[in-house]
Amino acid sequence: MLYFIGLGLGDAKYITVKGLEIVRQCSRVYLEDYTSILWYKDVDEATTHSDLVLRALNAGIQYHVIHNASIMNAVGCCGLQTVSIVFWTDTWRPESFYDKIKKNRDMGLHTLCLLDIKVKEQSMKNLMRGRNIYEPPRYMTFAQAAEQLLEILQNQRDRGEELAMTQDTVCVGLAQIRAEVQTIHSGTLQELMSCDLGGPLHSMIISGHLHSLEVDMLKLFSGPEGLKTLKMTDSSTYVS
């Protein structure tokens, strides 16, 4: 077993309890200091680590990732927003998140979409009557987000507008991203709609231009059909 253990954003003391337990059990421990210096160890799954994962699997060695805080999430302290896909209602069906996805796709960039959660919210009826009765919590699934995106795409077709993506665009569905129970699936938007990712929380990544190494990694999480909608634009770039 090859473990990838995040050290967090500070010095070695920022390692998690889980990570430290595994380090103490390992016969060999290597410190990777290529992607950043020790006091700012910021990327758990950079290109360097993807290459190591693929080499390990090719050698018949399993791997396991122990996550930690990284610049990928801590950068939220600057206050800038991410792309969020919200629950639609009968009277409110915004499409603004699609516009952001389109801009990224036009530039060949991937888009991480955080999916909506509804916790401790009141119905309009209870709110107007001043009753402290709350609705059951709801967590948007990948399938629900995909259904809304596909409806937006149909609206775009009906208006004769150029599409930023289709049902065949390669996406990644992620759920419960933590060490032991996380689920990752890659495939087309349509394919992943029927894929059970398990419990919350879910996230969605819509691919842009993919490097061949990224494709090799996504194949680890794809179904039997693989990533058949991908097309090469040059020797190292794939699009869908």
PDB file of C-alpha atoms in Angstrom:
ATOM      1  CA  MET A   1       0.000   0.000   0.000  1.00  0.00           C
ATOM      2  CA  LEU A   2       1.235   3.461  -0.934  1.00  0.00           C
ATOM      3  CA  TYR A   3      -0.185   6.272   1.196  1.00  0.00           C
ATOM      4  CA  PHE A   4      -0.356   9.913   0.149  1.00  0.00           C
ATOM      5  CA  ILE A   5      -0.637  11.919   3.360  1.00  0.00           C
ATOM      6  CA  GLY A   6      -1.343  15.639   3.289  1.00  0.00           C
ATOM      7  CA  LEU A   7       0.706  17.723   5.703  1.00  0.00           C
ATOM      8  CA  GLY A   8      -1.635  20.714   5.691  1.00  0.00           C
ATOM      9  CA  LEU A   9      -0.754  24.362   5.318  1.00  0.00           C
ATOM     10  CA  GLY A  10       1.877  24.788   7.994  1.00  0.00           C
ATOM     11  CA  ASP A  11       4.797  22.778   9.307  1.00  0.00           C
ATOM     12  CA  ALA A  12       4.843  19.064  10.133  1.00  0.00           C
ATOM     13  CA  LYS A  13       2.620  19.698  13.175  1.00  0.00           C
ATOM     14  CA  TYR A  14      -0.321  20.331  10.841  1.00  0.00           C
ATOM     15  CA  ILE A  15      -0.566  16.651   9.937  1.00  0.00           C
ATOM     16  CA  THR A  16      -3.898  15.070  10.911  1.00  0.00           C
ATOM     17  CA  VAL A  17      -4.234  12.500  13.689  1.00  0.00           C
ATOM     18  CA  LYS A  18      -5.228   9.923  11.055  1.00  0.00           C
ATOM     19  CA  GLY A  19      -2.201  10.795   8.936  1.00  0.00           C
ATOM     20  CA  LEU A  20       0.153  10.562  11.892  1.00  0.00           C
ATOM     21  CA  GLU A  21      -1.219   7.161  12.875  1.00  0.00           C
ATOM     22  CA  ILE A  22      -0.514   5.806   9.404  1.00  0.00           C
ATOM     23  CA  VAL A  23       2.964   7.366   9.239  1.00  0.00           C
ATOM     24  CA  ARG A  24       3.856   5.537  12.447  1.00  0.00           C
ATOM     25  CA  GLN A  25       2.731   2.242  10.903  1.00  0.00           C
ATOM     26  CA  CYS A  26       4.643   2.606   7.618  1.00  0.00           C
ATOM     27  CA  SER A  27       7.939   0.811   7.005  1.00  0.00           C
ATOM     28  CA  ARG A  28       9.211   3.693   4.864  1.00  0.00           C
ATOM     29  CA  VAL A  29       8.289   7.383   4.850  1.00  0.00           C
ATOM     30  CA  TYR A  30       9.224   9.825   2.088  1.00  0.00           C
ATOM     31  CA  LEU A  31       8.843  13.593   2.233  1.00  0.00           C
ATOM     32  CA  GLU A  32       7.767  15.087  -1.087  1.00  0.00           C
ATOM     33  CA  ASP A  33       8.967  18.694  -1.263  1.00  0.00           C
ATOM     34  CA  TYR A  34       8.730  19.371  -4.982  1.00  0.00           C
ATOM     35  CA  THR A  35       5.289  20.997  -5.120  1.00  0.00           C
ATOM     36  CA  SER A  36       5.953  23.325  -2.181  1.00  0.00           C
ATOM     37  CA  ILE A  37       8.221  23.930   0.772  1.00  0.00           C
ATOM     38  CA  LEU A  38       7.500  22.192   4.049  1.00  0.00           C
ATOM     39  CA  TRP A  39       5.829  25.073   5.849  1.00  0.00           C
ATOM     40  CA  TYR A  40       3.438  25.550   2.935  1.00  0.00           C
ATOM     41  CA  LYS A  41       2.635  22.039   1.760  1.00  0.00           C
ATOM     42  CA  ASP A  42      -0.377  22.931  -0.343  1.00  0.00           C
ATOM     43  CA  VAL A  43      -1.367  20.411  -2.981  1.00  0.00           C
ATOM     44  CA  ASP A  44      -2.459  16.842  -2.234  1.00  0.00           C
ATOM     45  CA  GLU A  45      -3.129  15.691  -5.784  1.00  0.00           C
ATOM     46  CA  ALA A  46      -0.849  17.680  -8.107  1.00  0.00           C
ATOM     47  CA  THR A  47       0.503  16.326 -11.365  1.00  0.00           C
ATOM     48  CA  THR A  48       3.456  14.844  -9.486  1.00  0.00           C
ATOM     49  CA  HIS A  49       1.160  12.770  -7.307  1.00  0.00           C
ATOM     50  CA  SER A  50      -1.053  11.662 -10.208  1.00  0.00           C
ATOM     51  CA  ASP A  51       2.019  10.268 -11.932  1.00  0.00           C
ATOM     52  CA  LEU A  52       2.979   8.368  -8.768  1.00  0.00           C
ATOM     53  CA  VAL A  53      -0.550   6.959  -8.462  1.00  0.00           C
ATOM     54  CA  LEU A  54      -0.488   5.637 -12.019  1.00  0.00           C
ATOM     55  CA  ARG A  55       2.988   4.151 -11.595  1.00  0.00           C
ATOM     56  CA  ALA A  56       1.945   2.427  -8.383  1.00  0.00           C
ATOM     57  CA  LEU A  57      -1.163   0.896  -9.959  1.00  0.00           C
ATOM     58  CA  ASN A  58       0.825  -0.266 -12.982  1.00  0.00           C
ATOM     59  CA  ALA A  59       3.173  -2.031 -10.534  1.00  0.00           C
ATOM     60  CA  GLY A  60       0.241  -3.706  -8.771  1.00  0.00           C
ATOM     61  CA  ILE A  61       0.464  -1.471  -5.678  1.00  0.00           C
ATOM     62  CA  GLN A  62      -2.728  -0.020  -4.215  1.00  0.00           C
ATOM     63  CA  TYR A  63      -2.832   3.584  -2.973  1.00  0.00           C
ATOM     64  CA  HIS A  64      -4.778   5.548  -0.408  1.00  0.00           C
ATOM     65  CA  VAL A  65      -5.062   9.319   0.070  1.00  0.00           C
ATOM     66  CA  ILE A  66      -5.290  10.915   3.515  1.00  0.00           C
ATOM     67  CA  HIS A  67      -6.594  14.409   2.897  1.00  0.00           C
ATOM     68  CA  ASN A  68      -5.623  17.558   4.726  1.00  0.00           C
ATOM     69  CA  ALA A  69      -6.211  21.284   4.424  1.00  0.00           C
ATOM     70  CA  SER A  70      -4.634  22.704   1.270  1.00  0.00           C
ATOM     71  CA  ILE A  71      -4.439  25.911  -0.717  1.00  0.00           C
ATOM     72  CA  MET A  72      -7.260  24.489  -2.850  1.00  0.00           C
ATOM     73  CA  ASN A  73      -9.742  25.076   0.000  1.00  0.00           C
ATOM     74  CA  ALA A  74      -7.975  27.604   2.221  1.00  0.00           C
ATOM     75  CA  VAL A  75      -7.930  30.130  -0.639  1.00  0.00           C
ATOM     76  CA  GLY A  76     -11.601  30.739   0.202  1.00  0.00           C
ATOM     77  CA  CYS A  77     -10.388  33.082   2.957  1.00  0.00           C
ATOM     78  CA  CYS A  78      -9.947  35.793   0.304  1.00  0.00           C
ATOM     79  CA  GLY A  79     -13.716  35.986  -0.069  1.00  0.00           C
ATOM     80  CA  LEU A  80     -13.985  35.228  -3.802  1.00  0.00           C
ATOM     81  CA  GLN A  81     -16.840  32.975  -4.832  1.00  0.00           C
ATOM     82  CA  THR A  82     -16.987  29.577  -6.508  1.00  0.00           C
ATOM     83  CA  VAL A  83     -19.618  28.223  -8.900  1.00  0.00           C
ATOM     84  CA  SER A  84     -22.648  26.883  -7.030  1.00  0.00           C
ATOM     85  CA  ILE A  85     -25.625  25.034  -8.509  1.00  0.00           C
ATOM     86  CA  VAL A  86     -28.735  25.897  -6.513  1.00  0.00           C
ATOM     87  CA  PHE A  87     -32.026  24.078  -6.036  1.00  0.00           C
ATOM     88  CA  TRP A  88     -34.680  25.370  -8.401  1.00  0.00           C
ATOM     89  CA  THR A  89     -38.210  26.127  -7.205  1.00  0.00           C
ATOM     90  CA  ASP A  90     -41.485  26.466  -9.098  1.00  0.00           C
ATOM     91  CA  THR A  91     -40.988  30.237  -9.346  1.00  0.00           C
ATOM     92  CA  TRP A  92     -37.183  30.619  -9.296  1.00  0.00           C
ATOM     93  CA  ARG A  93     -35.047  28.857 -11.906  1.00  0.00           C
ATOM     94  CA  PRO A  94     -31.791  30.804 -12.313  1.00  0.00           C
ATOM     95  CA  GLU A  95     -29.330  29.865 -15.077  1.00  0.00           C
ATOM     96  CA  SER A  96     -26.458  32.136 -14.012  1.00  0.00           C
ATOM     97  CA  PHE A  97     -24.272  29.210 -12.939  1.00  0.00           C
ATOM     98  CA  TYR A  98     -24.379  27.928 -16.533  1.00  0.00           C
ATOM     99  CA  ASP A  99     -22.941  31.235 -17.768  1.00  0.00           C
ATOM    100  CA  LYS A 100     -19.885  30.739 -15.554  1.00  0.00           C
ATOM    101  CA  ILE A 101     -19.474  27.160 -16.771  1.00  0.00           C
ATOM    102  CA  LYS A 102     -19.674  28.393 -20.363  1.00  0.00           C
ATOM    103  CA  LYS A 103     -16.936  30.980 -19.832  1.00  0.00           C
ATOM    104  CA  ASN A 104     -14.638  28.360 -18.359  1.00  0.00           C
ATOM    105  CA  ARG A 105     -15.400  25.868 -21.132  1.00  0.00           C
ATOM    106  CA  ASP A 106     -14.699  28.533 -23.757  1.00  0.00           C
ATOM    107  CA  MET A 107     -11.225  28.922 -22.235  1.00  0.00           C
ATOM    108  CA  GLY A 108     -10.665  25.179 -21.892  1.00  0.00           C
ATOM    109  CA  LEU A 109     -10.842  25.291 -18.090  1.00  0.00           C
ATOM    110  CA  HIS A 110     -12.420  22.804 -15.714  1.00  0.00           C
ATOM    111  CA  THR A 111     -15.264  23.998 -13.460  1.00  0.00           C
ATOM    112  CA  LEU A 112     -15.782  22.799  -9.896  1.00  0.00           C
ATOM    113  CA  CYS A 113     -19.458  23.160  -9.005  1.00  0.00           C
ATOM    114  CA  LEU A 114     -20.527  23.009  -5.371  1.00  0.00           C
ATOM    115  CA  LEU A 115     -24.057  21.658  -5.021  1.00  0.00           C
ATOM    116  CA  ASP A 116     -26.755  23.258  -2.937  1.00  0.00           C
ATOM    117  CA  ILE A 117     -27.743  22.318   0.606  1.00  0.00           C
ATOM    118  CA  LYS A 118     -30.899  23.296   2.462  1.00  0.00           C
ATOM    119  CA  VAL A 119     -30.534  22.996   6.222  1.00  0.00           C
ATOM    120  CA  LYS A 120     -32.801  24.511   8.880  1.00  0.00           C
ATOM    121  CA  GLU A 121     -34.998  26.347   6.387  1.00  0.00           C
ATOM    122  CA  GLN A 122     -38.653  27.264   6.828  1.00  0.00           C
ATOM    123  CA  SER A 123     -41.478  26.974   4.349  1.00  0.00           C
ATOM    124  CA  MET A 124     -42.995  30.251   3.214  1.00  0.00           C
ATOM    125  CA  LYS A 125     -46.186  29.355   5.078  1.00  0.00           C
ATOM    126  CA  ASN A 126     -44.414  28.780   8.408  1.00  0.00           C
ATOM    127  CA  LEU A 127     -42.215  31.821   7.876  1.00  0.00           C
ATOM    128  CA  MET A 128     -45.217  34.116   7.326  1.00  0.00           C
ATOM    129  CA  ARG A 129     -46.977  32.733  10.401  1.00  0.00           C
ATOM    130  CA  GLY A 130     -43.875  33.083  12.559  1.00  0.00           C
ATOM    131  CA  ARG A 131     -43.763  29.393  13.425  1.00  0.00           C
ATOM    132  CA  ASN A 132     -40.343  27.929  14.228  1.00  0.00           C
ATOM    133  CA  ILE A 133     -40.962  24.787  12.194  1.00  0.00           C
ATOM    134  CA  TYR A 134     -38.169  23.780   9.837  1.00  0.00           C
ATOM    135  CA  GLU A 135     -38.153  21.690   6.703  1.00  0.00           C
ATOM    136  CA  PRO A 136     -36.170  18.416   6.601  1.00  0.00           C
ATOM    137  CA  PRO A 137     -32.598  18.977   5.373  1.00  0.00           C
ATOM    138  CA  ARG A 138     -31.991  18.503   1.648  1.00  0.00           C
ATOM    139  CA  TYR A 139     -28.691  17.947  -0.116  1.00  0.00           C
ATOM    140  CA  MET A 140     -28.475  18.274  -3.878  1.00  0.00           C
ATOM    141  CA  THR A 141     -27.253  15.141  -5.625  1.00  0.00           C
ATOM    142  CA  PHE A 142     -25.193  14.966  -8.778  1.00  0.00           C
ATOM    143  CA  ALA A 143     -28.254  13.619 -10.601  1.00  0.00           C
ATOM    144  CA  GLN A 144     -30.373  16.622  -9.580  1.00  0.00           C
ATOM    145  CA  ALA A 145     -27.683  19.062 -10.683  1.00  0.00           C
ATOM    146  CA  ALA A 146     -27.278  17.218 -13.985  1.00  0.00           C
ATOM    147  CA  GLU A 147     -31.039  17.288 -14.581  1.00  0.00           C
ATOM    148  CA  GLN A 148     -31.091  21.074 -14.160  1.00  0.00           C
ATOM    149  CA  LEU A 149     -28.079  21.490 -16.458  1.00  0.00           C
ATOM    150  CA  LEU A 150     -29.691  19.359 -19.166  1.00  0.00           C
ATOM    151  CA  GLU A 151     -32.847  21.472 -18.959  1.00  0.00           C
ATOM    152  CA  ILE A 152     -30.758  24.622 -19.379  1.00  0.00           C
ATOM    153  CA  LEU A 153     -29.062  23.080 -22.416  1.00  0.00           C
ATOM    154  CA  GLN A 154     -32.473  22.361 -23.935  1.00  0.00           C
ATOM    155  CA  ASN A 155     -33.493  25.969 -23.282  1.00  0.00           C
ATOM    156  CA  GLN A 156     -30.324  27.085 -25.064  1.00  0.00           C
ATOM    157  CA  ARG A 157     -31.177  24.892 -28.062  1.00  0.00           C
ATOM    158  CA  ASP A 158     -34.713  26.281 -28.190  1.00  0.00           C
ATOM    159  CA  ARG A 159     -33.293  29.814 -28.265  1.00  0.00           C
ATOM    160  CA  GLY A 160     -30.833  28.873 -31.002  1.00  0.00           C
ATOM    161  CA  GLU A 161     -27.809  29.655 -28.827  1.00  0.00           C
ATOM    162  CA  GLU A 162     -24.415  27.971 -29.058  1.00  0.00           C
ATOM    163  CA  LEU A 163     -23.979  25.284 -26.413  1.00  0.00           C
ATOM    164  CA  ALA A 164     -21.050  25.305 -24.004  1.00  0.00           C
ATOM    165  CA  MET A 165     -21.476  21.597 -23.279  1.00  0.00           C
ATOM    166  CA  THR A 166     -23.725  18.659 -24.107  1.00  0.00           C
ATOM    167  CA  GLN A 167     -24.952  15.498 -22.427  1.00  0.00           C
ATOM    168  CA  ASP A 168     -21.750  13.861 -23.731  1.00  0.00           C
ATOM    169  CA  THR A 169     -19.403  16.270 -21.927  1.00  0.00           C
ATOM    170  CA  VAL A 170     -17.071  14.434 -19.563  1.00  0.00           C
ATOM    171  CA  CYS A 171     -17.758  15.231 -15.918  1.00  0.00           C
ATOM    172  CA  VAL A 172     -16.653  13.971 -12.530  1.00  0.00           C
ATOM    173  CA  GLY A 173     -19.018  13.237  -9.667  1.00  0.00           C
ATOM    174  CA  LEU A 174     -17.632  13.276  -6.134  1.00  0.00           C
ATOM    175  CA  ALA A 175     -19.289  12.378  -2.857  1.00  0.00           C
ATOM    176  CA  GLN A 176     -18.234  12.311   0.794  1.00  0.00           C
ATOM    177  CA  ILE A 177     -14.686  13.292  -0.079  1.00  0.00           C
ATOM    178  CA  ARG A 178     -12.723  12.006   2.833  1.00  0.00           C
ATOM    179  CA  ALA A 179     -10.299   9.171   3.356  1.00  0.00           C
ATOM    180  CA  GLU A 180     -12.363   5.995   3.675  1.00  0.00           C
ATOM    181  CA  VAL A 181     -15.863   6.402   2.258  1.00  0.00           C
ATOM    182  CA  GLN A 182     -15.359   8.816  -0.631  1.00  0.00           C
ATOM    183  CA  THR A 183     -16.828   8.059  -4.059  1.00  0.00           C
ATOM    184  CA  ILE A 184     -15.482   9.322  -7.386  1.00  0.00           C
ATOM    185  CA  HIS A 185     -16.994   8.538 -10.792  1.00  0.00           C
ATOM    186  CA  SER A 186     -16.106   9.968 -14.187  1.00  0.00           C
ATOM    187  CA  GLY A 187     -18.090   9.754 -17.405  1.00  0.00           C
ATOM    188  CA  THR A 188     -20.483  11.770 -19.510  1.00  0.00           C
ATOM    189  CA  LEU A 189     -23.039  14.039 -17.898  1.00  0.00           C
ATOM    190  CA  GLN A 190     -25.821  11.732 -19.116  1.00  0.00           C
ATOM    191  CA  GLU A 191     -24.049   8.594 -17.884  1.00  0.00           C
ATOM    192  CA  LEU A 192     -23.419   9.972 -14.404  1.00  0.00           C
ATOM    193  CA  MET A 193     -27.074  10.972 -13.985  1.00  0.00           C
ATOM    194  CA  SER A 194     -27.901   7.319 -13.288  1.00  0.00           C
ATOM    195  CA  CYS A 195     -24.823   6.674 -11.146  1.00  0.00           C
ATOM    196  CA  ASP A 196     -25.398   6.277  -7.407  1.00  0.00           C
ATOM    197  CA  LEU A 197     -22.725   8.305  -5.638  1.00  0.00           C
ATOM    198  CA  GLY A 198     -24.029   7.528  -2.179  1.00  0.00           C
ATOM    199  CA  GLY A 199     -24.660   9.965   0.642  1.00  0.00           C
ATOM    200  CA  PRO A 200     -23.974  13.708   0.773  1.00  0.00           C
ATOM    201  CA  LEU A 201     -22.220  15.944   0.140  1.00  0.00           C
ATOM    202  CA  HIS A 202     -21.923  15.781  -3.668  1.00  0.00           C
ATOM    203  CA  SER A 203     -19.831  17.943  -5.989  1.00  0.00           C
ATOM    204  CA  MET A 204     -19.535  18.140  -9.758  1.00  0.00           C
ATOM    205  CA  ILE A 205     -16.580  18.893 -12.002  1.00  0.00           C
ATOM    206  CA  ILE A 206     -17.237  19.784 -15.645  1.00  0.00           C
ATOM    207  CA  SER A 207     -14.146  19.168 -17.698  1.00  0.00           C
ATOM    208  CA  GLY A 208     -12.451  21.605 -20.029  1.00  0.00           C
ATOM    209  CA  HIS A 209      -9.367  20.631 -22.022  1.00  0.00           C
ATOM    210  CA  LEU A 210      -7.850  17.485 -20.555  1.00  0.00           C
ATOM    211  CA  HIS A 211      -4.168  16.572 -20.515  1.00  0.00           C
ATOM    212  CA  SER A 212      -3.368  12.933 -21.292  1.00  0.00           C
ATOM    213  CA  LEU A 213      -2.274  12.397 -17.672  1.00  0.00           C
ATOM    214  CA  GLU A 214      -5.644  13.709 -16.463  1.00  0.00           C
ATOM    215  CA  VAL A 215      -7.380  11.302 -18.835  1.00  0.00           C
ATOM    216  CA  ASP A 216      -5.365   8.398 -17.415  1.00  0.00           C
ATOM    217  CA  MET A 217      -6.455   9.398 -13.910  1.00  0.00           C
ATOM    218  CA  LEU A 218     -10.135   9.757 -14.898  1.00  0.00           C
ATOM    219  CA  LYS A 219     -10.076   6.283 -16.440  1.00  0.00           C
ATOM    220  CA  LEU A 220      -9.484   4.940 -12.929  1.00  0.00           C
ATOM    221  CA  PHE A 221     -12.947   6.221 -11.986  1.00  0.00           C
ATOM    222  CA  SER A 222     -14.899   5.608 -15.208  1.00  0.00           C
ATOM    223  CA  GLY A 223     -17.433   2.923 -16.067  1.00  0.00           C
ATOM    224  CA  PRO A 224     -17.062   0.084 -18.565  1.00  0.00           C
ATOM    225  CA  GLU A 225     -17.747   2.442 -21.462  1.00  0.00           C
ATOM    226  CA  GLY A 226     -14.728   4.482 -20.429  1.00  0.00           C
ATOM    227  CA  LEU A 227     -14.418   8.028 -21.721  1.00  0.00           C
ATOM    228  CA  LYS A 228     -15.411   7.266 -25.292  1.00  0.00           C
ATOM    229  CA  THR A 229     -16.671  10.785 -26.062  1.00  0.00           C
ATOM    230  CA  LEU A 230     -13.192  12.308 -25.668  1.00  0.00           C
ATOM    231  CA  LYS A 231     -11.497  13.531 -28.827  1.00  0.00           C
ATOM    232  CA  MET A 232      -7.862  14.517 -29.294  1.00  0.00           C
ATOM    233  CA  THR A 233      -7.128  18.027 -30.544  1.00  0.00           C
ATOM    234  CA  ASP A 234      -3.351  17.556 -30.443  1.00  0.00           C
ATOM    235  CA  SER A 235      -0.846  15.052 -29.080  1.00  0.00           C
ATOM    236  CA  SER A 236      -1.642  15.784 -25.419  1.00  0.00           C
ATOM    237  CA  THR A 237      -5.055  17.495 -25.289  1.00  0.00           C
ATOM    238  CA  TYR A 238      -8.503  15.916 -25.155  1.00  0.00           C
ATOM    239  CA  VAL A 239     -11.930  17.578 -25.295  1.00  0.00           C
ATOM    240  CA  SER A 240     -15.526  16.412 -25.041  1.00  0.00           C
TER     241      SER A 240
END
